[in-house]
């Protein structure tokens, strides 16, 4: 699994990033490389040029603004776990980052790379010869999906661990190209298509995220995985809630590892205003099971991942209510 040859471009500022995007249209963005380089070694893409984002100072900042915490896309996961501003204003993000990969990965892996992580599937994250012996698949080089052969869409699962916490916190994302930048809801960065799950236009770059301050939410993140030390989530759930006396004043639930995009659950509003009792937790369980759609993209059966997601949401909600 040799790394194919490529030219590495290392811009020193954003203007140079956008210039490189124009000069090398098929180029791929490289941050920590802990996802991209592994995929390139597996023969999943042969870009002639990689544009390394990690020398751009603007992308490495963590800054407190009047109403939000701004985190650059090239901030490393290790920094997410140790930065004092993040510890105060988004501790659940630090916790989610701590649960990603191993400590050596986290020293180079970035928030931007985690949010833009490629989707994963049993039939895709394999060596080239393995995939070739299966006739490849719809996501890359093939014309058939082995998970849902009757369909015409890839169902590979999005497995980034930071997205659910950021969705539950109501984060926005800054997207930019040579013409300027705009802030969008984080959810609108994603779409339910395993072969094209990011809504990043041609030449666009994710510059960073903003997390609202003082929301009064308590937030937690839990993931189920096969190996406790290092593994992608089979299901990962963030719950954010605000308690006023014995009533729920806000409830948000976001899930990763089950769909081709991270899912911010709909229909949580009707639960607000009620006490978090056994009846409400049963409704949380149903809400999760109805809205997440895992497919046979891992060795762990899909129905098990759906039930794991629901169980994690119930457990977290109960814990956060008691805090
Ligand atoms: C053994 C192992 C275990 C892992 N376990 C986990 C895990 O438990 N949970 C988890 O979430 N991940 C896991 N990962 C995947 C990966 O390490 C992390 O998701 C990491 O955060 C990716 O960040 P990176 O900077 O290395 O991304 P890269 O590999 O550099 O990039 C990933 C993708 O994002 C794109 N990209 C990067 N930055 C930007 C940007 N600013 N704008 C637009 N596109 C961009 C790249 O073009 C590429 O397509 C694991 C990886 C390995 C090898
Ligand atoms: S879901 Fe189907 S098309 Fe997508 S990676 Fe898996 S086998 Fe390939």
Tab-separated table of C-alpha atoms in Angstrom, residues 31-284:
chain	number	residue	atom	x	y	z
A	31	UNK	CA	-4.544	18.939	7.188
A	32	UNK	CA	-3.159	16.334	9.636
A	33	UNK	CA	-3.430	13.653	6.930
A	34	UNK	CA	-4.603	10.987	9.393
A	35	UNK	CA	-7.647	10.246	7.219
A	36	UNK	CA	-6.547	11.384	3.767
A	37	UNK	CA	-3.110	9.740	3.715
A	38	UNK	CA	-4.527	6.414	4.912
A	39	UNK	CA	-7.092	6.561	2.105
A	40	UNK	CA	-4.460	7.469	-0.500
A	41	UNK	CA	-2.395	4.486	0.606
A	42	UNK	CA	-5.496	2.357	0.013
A	43	UNK	CA	-5.662	3.697	-3.543
A	44	UNK	CA	-8.739	5.788	-2.786
A	45	UNK	CA	-7.855	8.711	-5.062
A	46	UNK	CA	-4.710	9.812	-6.868
A	47	UNK	CA	-4.553	13.601	-6.596
A	48	UNK	CA	-1.568	15.131	-8.392
A	49	UNK	CA	-1.374	17.929	-5.794
A	50	UNK	CA	-2.040	18.185	-2.044
A	51	UNK	CA	-2.513	21.645	-0.494
A	52	UNK	CA	-1.286	21.558	3.105
A	53	UNK	CA	-3.335	23.934	5.288
A	54	UNK	CA	-1.373	23.630	8.505
A	55	UNK	CA	1.009	26.573	7.958
A	56	UNK	CA	-1.825	29.119	7.650
A	57	UNK	CA	-1.845	31.059	10.959
A	58	UNK	CA	-5.531	32.194	10.677
A	59	UNK	CA	-6.650	28.544	10.716
A	60	UNK	CA	-4.812	27.725	13.941
A	61	UNK	CA	-6.468	30.264	16.264
A	62	UNK	CA	-8.826	29.717	19.180
A	63	UNK	CA	-10.375	33.085	20.071
A	64	UNK	CA	-13.085	34.358	22.381
A	65	UNK	CA	-15.502	36.748	20.643
A	66	UNK	CA	-18.316	38.711	22.342
A	67	UNK	CA	-20.980	36.052	21.717
A	68	UNK	CA	-19.025	33.021	20.567
A	69	UNK	CA	-15.879	30.937	20.710
A	70	UNK	CA	-14.137	30.754	17.347
A	71	UNK	CA	-11.991	27.711	16.532
A	72	UNK	CA	-9.841	27.532	13.397
A	73	UNK	CA	-10.051	24.489	11.127
A	74	UNK	CA	-6.357	23.621	11.575
A	75	UNK	CA	-6.516	23.549	15.384
A	76	UNK	CA	-5.326	20.086	16.391
A	77	UNK	CA	-7.436	17.624	18.353
A	78	UNK	CA	-4.715	17.605	21.015
A	79	UNK	CA	-5.201	21.379	21.427
A	80	UNK	CA	-8.984	20.869	21.646
A	81	UNK	CA	-8.359	18.590	24.625
A	82	UNK	CA	-5.995	21.004	26.415
A	83	UNK	CA	-6.978	24.583	25.498
A	84	UNK	CA	-8.233	26.596	28.479
A	85	UNK	CA	-10.895	28.509	26.456
A	86	UNK	CA	-12.332	25.266	25.120
A	87	UNK	CA	-12.265	23.750	28.620
A	88	UNK	CA	-14.442	26.618	29.855
A	89	UNK	CA	-16.736	27.280	26.882
A	90	UNK	CA	-17.033	23.889	25.148
A	91	UNK	CA	-15.845	21.136	27.533
A	92	UNK	CA	-17.887	18.470	25.704
A	93	UNK	CA	-15.919	19.248	22.522
A	94	UNK	CA	-12.689	18.575	24.445
A	95	UNK	CA	-14.182	15.308	25.670
A	96	UNK	CA	-15.231	14.233	22.151
A	97	UNK	CA	-11.737	15.070	20.818
A	98	UNK	CA	-10.179	12.995	23.607
A	99	UNK	CA	-12.184	9.980	22.362
A	100	UNK	CA	-10.766	10.230	18.800
A	101	UNK	CA	-8.055	7.864	17.554
A	102	UNK	CA	-4.825	7.620	19.600
A	103	UNK	CA	-2.748	10.310	21.305
A	104	UNK	CA	-0.126	10.392	18.505
A	105	UNK	CA	-2.871	10.934	15.884
A	106	UNK	CA	-4.374	13.752	17.921
A	107	UNK	CA	-1.137	15.765	17.894
A	108	UNK	CA	-1.486	16.244	14.102
A	109	UNK	CA	-5.182	15.541	13.359
A	110	UNK	CA	-7.284	18.701	13.086
A	111	UNK	CA	-10.826	19.842	13.755
A	112	UNK	CA	-11.339	20.711	10.046
A	113	UNK	CA	-10.142	17.274	8.955
A	114	UNK	CA	-12.421	15.659	11.513
A	115	UNK	CA	-15.476	17.588	10.294
A	116	UNK	CA	-14.589	16.879	6.646
A	117	UNK	CA	-13.675	13.240	7.305
A	118	UNK	CA	-14.540	10.903	4.429
A	119	UNK	CA	-17.470	8.541	5.003
A	120	UNK	CA	-16.641	4.949	5.908
A	121	UNK	CA	-17.799	1.489	4.810
A	122	UNK	CA	-16.759	-2.112	5.151
A	123	UNK	CA	-16.457	-2.327	1.352
A	124	UNK	CA	-14.572	0.962	0.940
A	125	UNK	CA	-11.914	1.191	3.700
A	126	UNK	CA	-9.972	-1.717	2.236
A	127	UNK	CA	-6.867	-2.151	0.119
A	128	UNK	CA	-7.140	-1.655	-3.655
A	129	UNK	CA	-6.764	-5.385	-4.392
A	130	UNK	CA	-9.513	-6.240	-1.877
A	131	UNK	CA	-11.892	-3.730	-3.472
A	132	UNK	CA	-10.919	-4.819	-6.988
A	133	UNK	CA	-11.701	-8.461	-6.165
A	134	UNK	CA	-15.186	-7.249	-5.226
A	135	UNK	CA	-15.587	-5.283	-8.481
A	136	UNK	CA	-15.028	-2.014	-6.558
A	137	UNK	CA	-18.232	-0.170	-5.584
A	138	UNK	CA	-20.381	2.836	-6.402
A	139	UNK	CA	-18.458	5.229	-4.126
A	140	UNK	CA	-15.214	4.772	-6.073
A	141	UNK	CA	-14.480	3.141	-9.425
A	142	UNK	CA	-17.436	0.725	-9.372
A	143	UNK	CA	-21.086	0.863	-10.429
A	144	UNK	CA	-22.774	-1.174	-7.703
A	145	UNK	CA	-23.354	-0.714	-3.992
A	146	UNK	CA	-22.714	-3.946	-2.038
A	147	UNK	CA	-24.619	-2.620	0.997
A	148	UNK	CA	-27.836	-1.670	-0.810
A	149	UNK	CA	-27.520	-3.202	-4.309
A	150	UNK	CA	-31.067	-2.190	-5.266
A	151	UNK	CA	-30.308	1.506	-4.721
A	152	UNK	CA	-28.244	4.001	-6.687
A	153	UNK	CA	-26.760	5.881	-3.767
A	154	UNK	CA	-23.784	5.226	-1.467
A	155	UNK	CA	-24.773	4.646	2.184
A	156	UNK	CA	-21.281	4.862	3.724
A	157	UNK	CA	-21.417	6.222	7.273
A	158	UNK	CA	-20.126	9.552	8.513
A	159	UNK	CA	-18.070	8.795	11.645
A	160	UNK	CA	-16.558	12.080	12.816
A	161	UNK	CA	-16.724	12.454	16.603
A	162	UNK	CA	-16.699	16.250	16.952
A	163	UNK	CA	-19.682	17.068	14.707
A	164	UNK	CA	-22.472	15.889	17.078
A	165	UNK	CA	-21.238	18.072	19.958
A	166	UNK	CA	-20.899	21.089	17.665
A	167	UNK	CA	-24.377	20.489	16.197
A	168	UNK	CA	-25.903	20.195	19.665
A	169	UNK	CA	-24.191	23.447	20.663
A	170	UNK	CA	-25.661	25.240	17.627
A	171	UNK	CA	-22.273	25.884	15.985
A	172	UNK	CA	-21.860	27.633	12.654
A	173	UNK	CA	-19.150	26.988	10.063
A	174	UNK	CA	-17.190	29.482	7.979
A	175	UNK	CA	-16.758	28.486	4.331
A	176	UNK	CA	-14.568	30.520	2.021
A	177	UNK	CA	-13.226	30.738	-1.498
A	178	UNK	CA	-11.371	33.423	-3.439
A	179	UNK	CA	-14.559	35.550	-3.651
A	180	UNK	CA	-15.098	35.765	0.126
A	181	UNK	CA	-16.434	33.863	3.110
A	182	UNK	CA	-19.839	33.127	4.676
A	183	UNK	CA	-21.136	31.573	7.878
A	184	UNK	CA	-23.629	28.713	7.614
A	185	UNK	CA	-25.340	26.381	10.097
A	186	UNK	CA	-22.973	23.471	10.611
A	187	UNK	CA	-25.704	21.025	9.539
A	188	UNK	CA	-25.827	22.594	6.080
A	189	UNK	CA	-22.199	21.561	5.479
A	190	UNK	CA	-23.486	17.981	5.188
A	191	UNK	CA	-25.901	15.983	3.052
A	192	UNK	CA	-27.185	12.394	3.100
A	193	UNK	CA	-25.013	10.941	0.327
A	194	UNK	CA	-22.100	8.692	1.254
A	195	UNK	CA	-20.222	9.482	-1.973
A	196	UNK	CA	-20.638	13.268	-1.670
A	197	UNK	CA	-21.512	14.028	1.933
A	198	UNK	CA	-19.968	17.518	2.064
A	199	UNK	CA	-21.606	20.555	0.550
A	200	UNK	CA	-18.288	22.272	-0.128
A	201	UNK	CA	-18.305	24.088	-3.453
A	202	UNK	CA	-15.445	23.957	-5.933
A	203	UNK	CA	-12.455	25.725	-4.452
A	204	UNK	CA	-14.114	26.175	-1.031
A	205	UNK	CA	-12.279	25.674	2.253
A	206	UNK	CA	-13.658	25.279	5.772
A	207	UNK	CA	-12.002	28.054	7.782
A	208	UNK	CA	-13.392	27.185	11.201
A	209	UNK	CA	-16.426	27.080	13.470
A	210	UNK	CA	-18.130	29.380	15.943
A	211	UNK	CA	-19.690	27.990	19.108
A	212	UNK	CA	-22.277	30.253	20.807
A	213	UNK	CA	-21.366	31.288	24.380
A	214	UNK	CA	-23.599	31.334	27.435
A	215	UNK	CA	-26.309	29.065	26.072
A	216	UNK	CA	-26.831	27.623	29.563
A	217	UNK	CA	-26.743	24.153	28.030
A	218	UNK	CA	-25.052	21.199	29.691
A	219	UNK	CA	-23.608	18.959	27.004
A	220	UNK	CA	-22.169	15.454	26.912
A	221	UNK	CA	-20.833	13.048	24.285
A	222	UNK	CA	-20.641	9.257	24.347
A	223	UNK	CA	-19.649	6.752	21.706
A	224	UNK	CA	-19.946	3.000	21.313
A	225	UNK	CA	-16.975	1.327	19.623
A	226	UNK	CA	-15.490	-2.122	19.275
A	227	UNK	CA	-12.058	-1.277	20.729
A	228	UNK	CA	-12.157	1.051	23.698
A	229	UNK	CA	-8.629	2.402	23.113
A	230	UNK	CA	-8.802	3.474	19.438
A	231	UNK	CA	-11.835	3.178	17.207
A	232	UNK	CA	-14.368	5.011	15.111
A	233	UNK	CA	-17.855	5.252	16.611
A	234	UNK	CA	-20.369	2.546	15.725
A	235	UNK	CA	-22.713	5.161	17.116
A	236	UNK	CA	-21.803	8.445	18.808
A	237	UNK	CA	-24.323	10.696	20.528
A	238	UNK	CA	-24.220	14.244	21.874
A	239	UNK	CA	-27.005	15.484	24.126
A	240	UNK	CA	-27.379	19.131	25.135
A	241	UNK	CA	-30.040	20.144	27.615
A	242	UNK	CA	-31.035	23.011	29.843
A	243	UNK	CA	-32.889	22.315	33.053
A	244	UNK	CA	-35.074	24.894	34.792
A	245	UNK	CA	-36.134	23.514	38.189
A	246	UNK	CA	-37.936	20.272	37.369
A	247	UNK	CA	-38.608	21.073	33.692
A	248	UNK	CA	-36.574	20.690	30.506
A	249	UNK	CA	-36.033	24.143	29.013
A	250	UNK	CA	-34.087	22.959	25.940
A	251	UNK	CA	-33.131	19.605	24.449
A	252	UNK	CA	-30.920	18.802	21.453
A	253	UNK	CA	-29.623	15.415	20.346
A	254	UNK	CA	-27.110	14.768	17.555
A	255	UNK	CA	-25.812	11.426	16.299
A	256	UNK	CA	-22.796	10.244	14.284
A	257	UNK	CA	-21.806	6.859	12.864
A	258	UNK	CA	-25.267	5.888	11.658
A	259	UNK	CA	-26.015	7.962	8.551
A	260	UNK	CA	-23.961	9.441	5.719
A	261	UNK	CA	-24.064	12.738	7.601
A	262	UNK	CA	-24.189	13.652	11.302
A	263	UNK	CA	-27.842	13.934	12.302
A	264	UNK	CA	-29.301	16.692	14.473
A	265	UNK	CA	-32.593	15.139	15.563
A	266	UNK	CA	-35.835	16.845	14.686
A	267	UNK	CA	-38.934	16.876	16.907
A	268	UNK	CA	-37.185	17.438	20.257
A	269	UNK	CA	-39.279	20.598	20.865
A	270	UNK	CA	-42.457	18.770	22.029
A	271	UNK	CA	-40.423	17.259	24.895
A	272	UNK	CA	-39.414	20.685	26.198
A	273	UNK	CA	-41.370	21.991	29.206
A	274	UNK	CA	-41.757	18.525	30.730
A	275	UNK	CA	-39.825	16.796	33.518
A	276	UNK	CA	-37.217	14.305	32.344
A	277	UNK	CA	-38.963	11.185	33.640
A	278	UNK	CA	-39.224	7.587	32.421
A	279	UNK	CA	-41.994	8.444	29.918
A	280	UNK	CA	-39.917	11.208	28.354
A	281	UNK	CA	-36.825	8.994	28.158
A	282	UNK	CA	-38.899	6.387	26.341
A	283	UNK	CA	-39.825	9.054	23.807
A	284	UNK	CA	-36.153	10.002	23.409
